[in-house]
């Protein structure tokens, strides 16, 4: 897991001094050596940067110390509001929750797609993606009709509004389910023909493609979360080590959802190829 943040890190990481000012952090006492010559920097003047902070604000001052006189404040580099630990943790937590929620939604989409592909047994879920033009508006079949399975090889569709029987029948005929609806004026019955070996293999390829699309979606979610972490690093809210730890956690989450997709795929493939 990522290492906890410290207030020191979140504040001090705001500033990055120019490489030429490295010596300027010598204290006056370091330079008062034998008379008026600075042994360490060989200068009669010493630049000192002082740092102070209060609450979540920081201030950096540039002080020139004359060895023969009193210190003089030359320049205040700046005052900046630093992100608090709570704010950083909230942003990090938000990224994690969003990634997990999106991955979970991807799993549900993959599961729904698998359910819409029929196997050897009747399942109302195979009609989930069927849309009907109902009074000029496309709606899902299951929202305007009750779907049941009177036996293992047939489906019974009973519309809530009998006037929609014909549009439902039309939608079923034009679907790619490979079944012929039987409209008796009251309900629609559909018998599932036995799947041939060739058809089972074709559907297995479709399922494999849907599984890969789900994995691509999960990888894209990981990419988006990683970009969000890198943005926090650029804003000096996270250190490089923090981002590495969080990236590792994110990869574990990604692997977890990849395995879930693999499990769903293997279950569906087994159903399809089972004769």
mmCIF file of C-alpha atoms in Angstrom:
data_model
loop_
_atom_site.group_PDB
_atom_site.id
_atom_site.type_symbol
_atom_site.label_atom_id
_atom_site.label_comp_id
_atom_site.label_asym_id
_atom_site.label_seq_id
_atom_site.Cartn_x
_atom_site.Cartn_y
_atom_site.Cartn_z
ATOM 1 C CA UNK A 1 0.000 0.000 0.000
ATOM 2 C CA UNK A 2 1.058 3.617 -0.468
ATOM 3 C CA UNK A 3 3.118 5.193 2.300
ATOM 4 C CA UNK A 4 1.298 7.727 4.520
ATOM 5 C CA UNK A 5 1.801 11.387 3.825
ATOM 6 C CA UNK A 6 3.518 13.809 6.182
ATOM 7 C CA UNK A 7 2.862 17.517 6.537
ATOM 8 C CA UNK A 8 6.559 18.167 5.942
ATOM 9 C CA UNK A 9 6.465 16.471 2.552
ATOM 10 C CA UNK A 10 3.307 18.203 1.392
ATOM 11 C CA UNK A 11 4.640 21.646 2.298
ATOM 12 C CA UNK A 12 8.310 21.548 1.439
ATOM 13 C CA UNK A 13 7.822 19.835 -1.885
ATOM 14 C CA UNK A 14 6.157 23.000 -3.191
ATOM 15 C CA UNK A 15 9.518 24.717 -3.677
ATOM 16 C CA UNK A 16 12.434 23.652 -5.846
ATOM 17 C CA UNK A 17 15.375 26.059 -5.604
ATOM 18 C CA UNK A 18 17.732 26.805 -8.482
ATOM 19 C CA UNK A 19 20.824 24.533 -8.489
ATOM 20 C CA UNK A 20 23.112 27.580 -8.123
ATOM 21 C CA UNK A 21 21.601 28.401 -4.725
ATOM 22 C CA UNK A 22 22.736 25.219 -3.018
ATOM 23 C CA UNK A 23 25.419 27.014 -1.014
ATOM 24 C CA UNK A 24 22.996 29.659 0.084
ATOM 25 C CA UNK A 25 21.629 27.375 2.772
ATOM 26 C CA UNK A 26 24.830 27.877 4.804
ATOM 27 C CA UNK A 27 24.009 29.439 8.116
ATOM 28 C CA UNK A 28 25.794 32.652 9.169
ATOM 29 C CA UNK A 29 27.666 30.721 11.851
ATOM 30 C CA UNK A 30 29.112 28.441 9.165
ATOM 31 C CA UNK A 31 30.782 31.401 7.509
ATOM 32 C CA UNK A 32 32.135 33.341 10.476
ATOM 33 C CA UNK A 33 35.545 31.711 10.366
ATOM 34 C CA UNK A 34 38.746 33.701 11.121
ATOM 35 C CA UNK A 35 38.190 37.367 10.390
ATOM 36 C CA UNK A 36 36.014 38.591 7.542
ATOM 37 C CA UNK A 37 36.621 35.826 5.003
ATOM 38 C CA UNK A 38 34.137 32.958 4.503
ATOM 39 C CA UNK A 39 36.110 29.730 4.541
ATOM 40 C CA UNK A 40 33.302 27.680 2.934
ATOM 41 C CA UNK A 41 32.052 29.990 0.186
ATOM 42 C CA UNK A 42 34.978 32.486 -0.012
ATOM 43 C CA UNK A 43 32.650 35.452 -0.022
ATOM 44 C CA UNK A 44 32.057 38.480 2.181
ATOM 45 C CA UNK A 45 28.303 38.023 1.705
ATOM 46 C CA UNK A 46 26.303 34.900 2.487
ATOM 47 C CA UNK A 47 22.847 34.147 1.046
ATOM 48 C CA UNK A 48 20.496 32.418 3.458
ATOM 49 C CA UNK A 49 17.003 31.130 2.667
ATOM 50 C CA UNK A 50 14.602 30.901 5.568
ATOM 51 C CA UNK A 51 11.464 28.755 5.520
ATOM 52 C CA UNK A 52 8.412 29.197 7.701
ATOM 53 C CA UNK A 53 4.931 27.780 7.640
ATOM 54 C CA UNK A 54 1.664 28.216 9.460
ATOM 55 C CA UNK A 55 -1.368 25.963 9.058
ATOM 56 C CA UNK A 56 -1.308 25.059 5.370
ATOM 57 C CA UNK A 57 0.534 28.169 4.145
ATOM 58 C CA UNK A 58 4.275 28.394 3.527
ATOM 59 C CA UNK A 59 6.674 31.306 3.091
ATOM 60 C CA UNK A 60 10.258 31.364 1.761
ATOM 61 C CA UNK A 61 12.526 34.379 2.390
ATOM 62 C CA UNK A 62 15.856 35.218 0.790
ATOM 63 C CA UNK A 63 18.257 36.863 3.264
ATOM 64 C CA UNK A 64 21.686 38.355 2.468
ATOM 65 C CA UNK A 65 24.000 38.309 5.467
ATOM 66 C CA UNK A 66 26.919 40.763 5.383
ATOM 67 C CA UNK A 67 29.801 39.546 7.484
ATOM 68 C CA UNK A 68 30.540 43.077 8.609
ATOM 69 C CA UNK A 69 26.980 44.114 9.233
ATOM 70 C CA UNK A 70 23.460 43.061 10.169
ATOM 71 C CA UNK A 71 21.334 40.659 8.107
ATOM 72 C CA UNK A 72 19.080 42.332 5.557
ATOM 73 C CA UNK A 73 15.971 40.774 4.052
ATOM 74 C CA UNK A 74 16.366 41.237 0.321
ATOM 75 C CA UNK A 75 13.470 39.304 -1.140
ATOM 76 C CA UNK A 76 10.472 37.213 -0.170
ATOM 77 C CA UNK A 77 10.340 34.409 -2.704
ATOM 78 C CA UNK A 78 6.666 33.710 -2.158
ATOM 79 C CA UNK A 79 3.714 32.652 -0.042
ATOM 80 C CA UNK A 80 1.667 29.740 -1.253
ATOM 81 C CA UNK A 81 -1.258 27.728 0.049
ATOM 82 C CA UNK A 82 -0.180 24.109 0.403
ATOM 83 C CA UNK A 83 -2.577 21.189 0.091
ATOM 84 C CA UNK A 84 -3.471 19.676 3.436
ATOM 85 C CA UNK A 85 -3.033 15.970 4.156
ATOM 86 C CA UNK A 86 -6.819 15.611 4.261
ATOM 87 C CA UNK A 87 -7.233 17.212 0.819
ATOM 88 C CA UNK A 88 -4.560 14.999 -0.728
ATOM 89 C CA UNK A 89 -6.036 11.854 0.829
ATOM 90 C CA UNK A 90 -9.500 12.876 -0.392
ATOM 91 C CA UNK A 91 -8.253 13.283 -3.971
ATOM 92 C CA UNK A 92 -6.389 9.979 -3.844
ATOM 93 C CA UNK A 93 -9.407 8.180 -2.399
ATOM 94 C CA UNK A 94 -11.676 9.703 -5.055
ATOM 95 C CA UNK A 95 -9.448 8.364 -7.846
ATOM 96 C CA UNK A 96 -9.405 4.880 -6.300
ATOM 97 C CA UNK A 97 -13.197 4.778 -5.812
ATOM 98 C CA UNK A 98 -13.864 6.014 -9.346
ATOM 99 C CA UNK A 99 -11.552 3.381 -10.858
ATOM 100 C CA UNK A 100 -13.163 0.557 -8.866
ATOM 101 C CA UNK A 101 -16.712 1.742 -9.670
ATOM 102 C CA UNK A 102 -15.943 1.938 -13.401
ATOM 103 C CA UNK A 103 -14.326 -1.502 -13.387
ATOM 104 C CA UNK A 104 -17.348 -2.950 -11.581
ATOM 105 C CA UNK A 105 -19.620 -1.410 -14.206
ATOM 106 C CA UNK A 106 -17.483 -3.009 -16.916
ATOM 107 C CA UNK A 107 -17.982 -6.411 -15.272
ATOM 108 C CA UNK A 108 -21.751 -5.881 -15.302
ATOM 109 C CA UNK A 109 -21.624 -4.959 -18.998
ATOM 110 C CA UNK A 110 -19.624 -8.091 -19.835
ATOM 111 C CA UNK A 111 -22.049 -10.248 -17.826
ATOM 112 C CA UNK A 112 -25.033 -8.655 -19.579
ATOM 113 C CA UNK A 113 -23.476 -9.245 -22.999
ATOM 114 C CA UNK A 114 -22.806 -12.892 -22.146
ATOM 115 C CA UNK A 115 -26.363 -13.410 -20.919
ATOM 116 C CA UNK A 116 -27.752 -12.105 -24.205
ATOM 117 C CA UNK A 117 -26.027 -14.940 -26.088
ATOM 118 C CA UNK A 118 -28.166 -18.045 -25.922
ATOM 119 C CA UNK A 119 -26.899 -21.454 -25.008
ATOM 120 C CA UNK A 120 -28.757 -24.771 -25.127
ATOM 121 C CA UNK A 121 -31.285 -23.767 -22.458
ATOM 122 C CA UNK A 122 -33.974 -21.091 -22.581
ATOM 123 C CA UNK A 123 -33.115 -17.969 -20.616
ATOM 124 C CA UNK A 124 -35.138 -14.709 -20.579
ATOM 125 C CA UNK A 125 -31.836 -12.792 -20.501
ATOM 126 C CA UNK A 126 -31.230 -13.603 -24.176
ATOM 127 C CA UNK A 127 -33.960 -11.075 -24.986
ATOM 128 C CA UNK A 128 -32.413 -8.292 -22.884
ATOM 129 C CA UNK A 129 -30.983 -6.494 -25.906
ATOM 130 C CA UNK A 130 -34.129 -6.697 -28.029
ATOM 131 C CA UNK A 131 -35.652 -3.243 -28.589
ATOM 132 C CA UNK A 132 -39.206 -2.584 -29.725
ATOM 133 C CA UNK A 133 -40.537 0.502 -31.503
ATOM 134 C CA UNK A 134 -43.344 1.300 -29.085
ATOM 135 C CA UNK A 135 -45.463 4.327 -30.076
ATOM 136 C CA UNK A 136 -42.515 5.765 -31.983
ATOM 137 C CA UNK A 137 -40.024 5.289 -29.168
ATOM 138 C CA UNK A 138 -37.471 2.445 -28.955
ATOM 139 C CA UNK A 139 -37.858 0.610 -25.632
ATOM 140 C CA UNK A 140 -36.494 -2.655 -24.284
ATOM 141 C CA UNK A 141 -38.757 -5.674 -24.729
ATOM 142 C CA UNK A 142 -38.599 -6.582 -21.045
ATOM 143 C CA UNK A 143 -40.025 -3.166 -20.118
ATOM 144 C CA UNK A 144 -43.289 -3.756 -22.001
ATOM 145 C CA UNK A 145 -43.739 -7.513 -21.625
ATOM 146 C CA UNK A 146 -43.368 -10.338 -19.152
ATOM 147 C CA UNK A 147 -40.914 -13.009 -20.307
ATOM 148 C CA UNK A 148 -40.954 -16.521 -18.858
ATOM 149 C CA UNK A 149 -39.622 -20.004 -19.623
ATOM 150 C CA UNK A 150 -42.397 -22.610 -19.540
ATOM 151 C CA UNK A 151 -39.794 -25.288 -20.295
ATOM 152 C CA UNK A 152 -36.086 -25.650 -21.017
ATOM 153 C CA UNK A 153 -36.432 -25.045 -24.749
ATOM 154 C CA UNK A 154 -39.020 -22.267 -25.120
ATOM 155 C CA UNK A 155 -39.786 -18.686 -24.160
ATOM 156 C CA UNK A 156 -43.191 -17.136 -23.505
ATOM 157 C CA UNK A 157 -43.669 -13.393 -24.089
ATOM 158 C CA UNK A 158 -46.817 -11.810 -22.678
ATOM 159 C CA UNK A 159 -47.100 -8.042 -23.415
ATOM 160 C CA UNK A 160 -48.676 -5.730 -20.878
ATOM 161 C CA UNK A 161 -50.450 -4.052 -23.791
ATOM 162 C CA UNK A 162 -51.860 -6.533 -26.346
ATOM 163 C CA UNK A 163 -51.784 -3.876 -29.057
ATOM 164 C CA UNK A 164 -47.986 -4.129 -29.008
ATOM 165 C CA UNK A 165 -47.966 -7.807 -30.087
ATOM 166 C CA UNK A 166 -47.237 -7.046 -33.735
ATOM 167 C CA UNK A 167 -44.371 -4.607 -33.083
ATOM 168 C CA UNK A 168 -42.862 -7.105 -30.628
ATOM 169 C CA UNK A 169 -43.152 -9.869 -33.225
ATOM 170 C CA UNK A 170 -41.471 -7.639 -35.826
ATOM 171 C CA UNK A 171 -38.603 -6.829 -33.462
ATOM 172 C CA UNK A 172 -38.051 -10.530 -32.746
ATOM 173 C CA UNK A 173 -38.065 -11.442 -36.447
ATOM 174 C CA UNK A 174 -35.460 -8.785 -37.276
ATOM 175 C CA UNK A 175 -33.226 -9.732 -34.337
ATOM 176 C CA UNK A 176 -30.271 -12.076 -34.804
ATOM 177 C CA UNK A 177 -31.503 -14.617 -32.279
ATOM 178 C CA UNK A 178 -32.130 -17.301 -34.873
ATOM 179 C CA UNK A 179 -35.634 -18.057 -33.545
ATOM 180 C CA UNK A 180 -39.061 -17.727 -35.144
ATOM 181 C CA UNK A 181 -41.789 -16.098 -32.982
ATOM 182 C CA UNK A 182 -45.282 -17.623 -32.917
ATOM 183 C CA UNK A 183 -47.990 -14.977 -32.298
ATOM 184 C CA UNK A 184 -51.407 -16.420 -31.323
ATOM 185 C CA UNK A 185 -53.022 -13.028 -30.667
ATOM 186 C CA UNK A 186 -52.564 -13.294 -26.916
ATOM 187 C CA UNK A 187 -48.907 -14.167 -26.355
ATOM 188 C CA UNK A 188 -45.790 -14.916 -28.370
ATOM 189 C CA UNK A 189 -44.048 -18.252 -28.068
ATOM 190 C CA UNK A 190 -40.500 -18.926 -29.191
ATOM 191 C CA UNK A 191 -38.887 -22.333 -29.427
ATOM 192 C CA UNK A 192 -35.124 -22.562 -29.217
ATOM 193 C CA UNK A 193 -33.676 -24.759 -31.948
ATOM 194 C CA UNK A 194 -30.797 -27.010 -31.008
ATOM 195 C CA UNK A 195 -27.443 -25.329 -31.545
ATOM 196 C CA UNK A 196 -25.213 -27.015 -34.071
ATOM 197 C CA UNK A 197 -21.551 -27.595 -33.264
ATOM 198 C CA UNK A 198 -20.593 -24.979 -35.842
ATOM 199 C CA UNK A 199 -22.976 -22.412 -34.328
ATOM 200 C CA UNK A 200 -21.628 -23.083 -30.839
ATOM 201 C CA UNK A 201 -18.088 -22.385 -32.056
ATOM 202 C CA UNK A 202 -19.208 -19.157 -33.720
ATOM 203 C CA UNK A 203 -20.896 -17.968 -30.528
ATOM 204 C CA UNK A 204 -17.799 -18.922 -28.548
ATOM 205 C CA UNK A 205 -15.762 -16.566 -30.741
ATOM 206 C CA UNK A 206 -18.305 -13.791 -30.105
ATOM 207 C CA UNK A 207 -18.009 -14.335 -26.355
ATOM 208 C CA UNK A 208 -14.202 -14.283 -26.564
ATOM 209 C CA UNK A 209 -14.353 -10.963 -28.406
ATOM 210 C CA UNK A 210 -16.684 -9.479 -25.787
ATOM 211 C CA UNK A 211 -14.354 -10.655 -23.019
ATOM 212 C CA UNK A 212 -11.384 -8.964 -24.695
ATOM 213 C CA UNK A 213 -13.396 -5.740 -25.097
ATOM 214 C CA UNK A 214 -14.087 -5.869 -21.358
ATOM 215 C CA UNK A 215 -10.375 -6.247 -20.621
ATOM 216 C CA UNK A 216 -9.529 -3.302 -22.864
ATOM 217 C CA UNK A 217 -12.076 -1.205 -20.962
ATOM 218 C CA UNK A 218 -10.456 -2.179 -17.629
ATOM 219 C CA UNK A 219 -6.989 -1.284 -18.955
ATOM 220 C CA UNK A 220 -8.291 2.102 -20.095
ATOM 221 C CA UNK A 221 -9.693 2.751 -16.624
ATOM 222 C CA UNK A 222 -6.282 1.905 -15.146
ATOM 223 C CA UNK A 223 -4.644 4.321 -17.599
ATOM 224 C CA UNK A 224 -7.024 7.147 -16.629
ATOM 225 C CA UNK A 225 -6.405 6.602 -12.903
ATOM 226 C CA UNK A 226 -2.635 6.538 -13.450
ATOM 227 C CA UNK A 227 -2.822 9.840 -15.327
ATOM 228 C CA UNK A 228 -4.756 11.321 -12.402
ATOM 229 C CA UNK A 229 -2.008 10.209 -9.984
ATOM 230 C CA UNK A 230 0.696 11.652 -12.241
ATOM 231 C CA UNK A 231 -1.204 14.935 -12.303
ATOM 232 C CA UNK A 232 -1.092 15.046 -8.491
ATOM 233 C CA UNK A 233 2.641 14.380 -8.677
ATOM 234 C CA UNK A 234 3.127 17.340 -11.054
ATOM 235 C CA UNK A 235 1.151 19.484 -8.628
ATOM 236 C CA UNK A 236 3.606 18.362 -5.900
ATOM 237 C CA UNK A 237 0.825 16.701 -3.920
ATOM 238 C CA UNK A 238 2.341 13.259 -4.333
ATOM 239 C CA UNK A 239 5.967 12.193 -4.403
ATOM 240 C CA UNK A 240 7.426 9.880 -7.040
ATOM 241 C CA UNK A 241 7.502 7.047 -4.488
ATOM 242 C CA UNK A 242 3.838 7.671 -3.620
ATOM 243 C CA UNK A 243 2.888 7.351 -7.293
ATOM 244 C CA UNK A 244 4.886 4.130 -7.631
ATOM 245 C CA UNK A 245 3.091 2.606 -4.634
ATOM 246 C CA UNK A 246 -0.309 3.731 -5.884
ATOM 247 C CA UNK A 247 0.461 2.411 -9.381
ATOM 248 C CA UNK A 248 1.277 -0.953 -7.827
ATOM 249 C CA UNK A 249 -2.058 -0.964 -5.947
ATOM 250 C CA UNK A 250 -3.833 0.025 -9.151
ATOM 251 C CA UNK A 251 -2.238 -2.859 -11.038
ATOM 252 C CA UNK A 252 -3.443 -5.294 -8.357
ATOM 253 C CA UNK A 253 -6.977 -3.915 -8.754
ATOM 254 C CA UNK A 254 -6.707 -4.263 -12.528
ATOM 255 C CA UNK A 255 -5.508 -7.870 -12.228
ATOM 256 C CA UNK A 256 -8.443 -8.615 -9.894
ATOM 257 C CA UNK A 257 -10.996 -7.476 -12.484
ATOM 258 C CA UNK A 258 -9.149 -9.179 -15.335
ATOM 259 C CA UNK A 259 -9.535 -12.461 -13.435
ATOM 260 C CA UNK A 260 -13.264 -11.769 -12.965
ATOM 261 C CA UNK A 261 -13.679 -11.373 -16.721
ATOM 262 C CA UNK A 262 -11.718 -14.578 -17.337
ATOM 263 C CA UNK A 263 -13.972 -16.438 -14.891
ATOM 264 C CA UNK A 264 -17.149 -15.182 -16.613
ATOM 265 C CA UNK A 265 -15.719 -16.073 -20.024
ATOM 266 C CA UNK A 266 -14.788 -19.634 -19.014
ATOM 267 C CA UNK A 267 -18.254 -20.204 -17.529
ATOM 268 C CA UNK A 268 -20.002 -18.944 -20.658
ATOM 269 C CA UNK A 269 -17.697 -20.875 -22.986
ATOM 270 C CA UNK A 270 -18.391 -24.054 -21.037
ATOM 271 C CA UNK A 271 -22.148 -23.495 -21.406
ATOM 272 C CA UNK A 272 -21.825 -22.894 -25.136
ATOM 273 C CA UNK A 273 -19.642 -25.892 -25.941
ATOM 274 C CA UNK A 274 -21.543 -28.283 -23.698
ATOM 275 C CA UNK A 275 -23.550 -30.612 -25.907
#
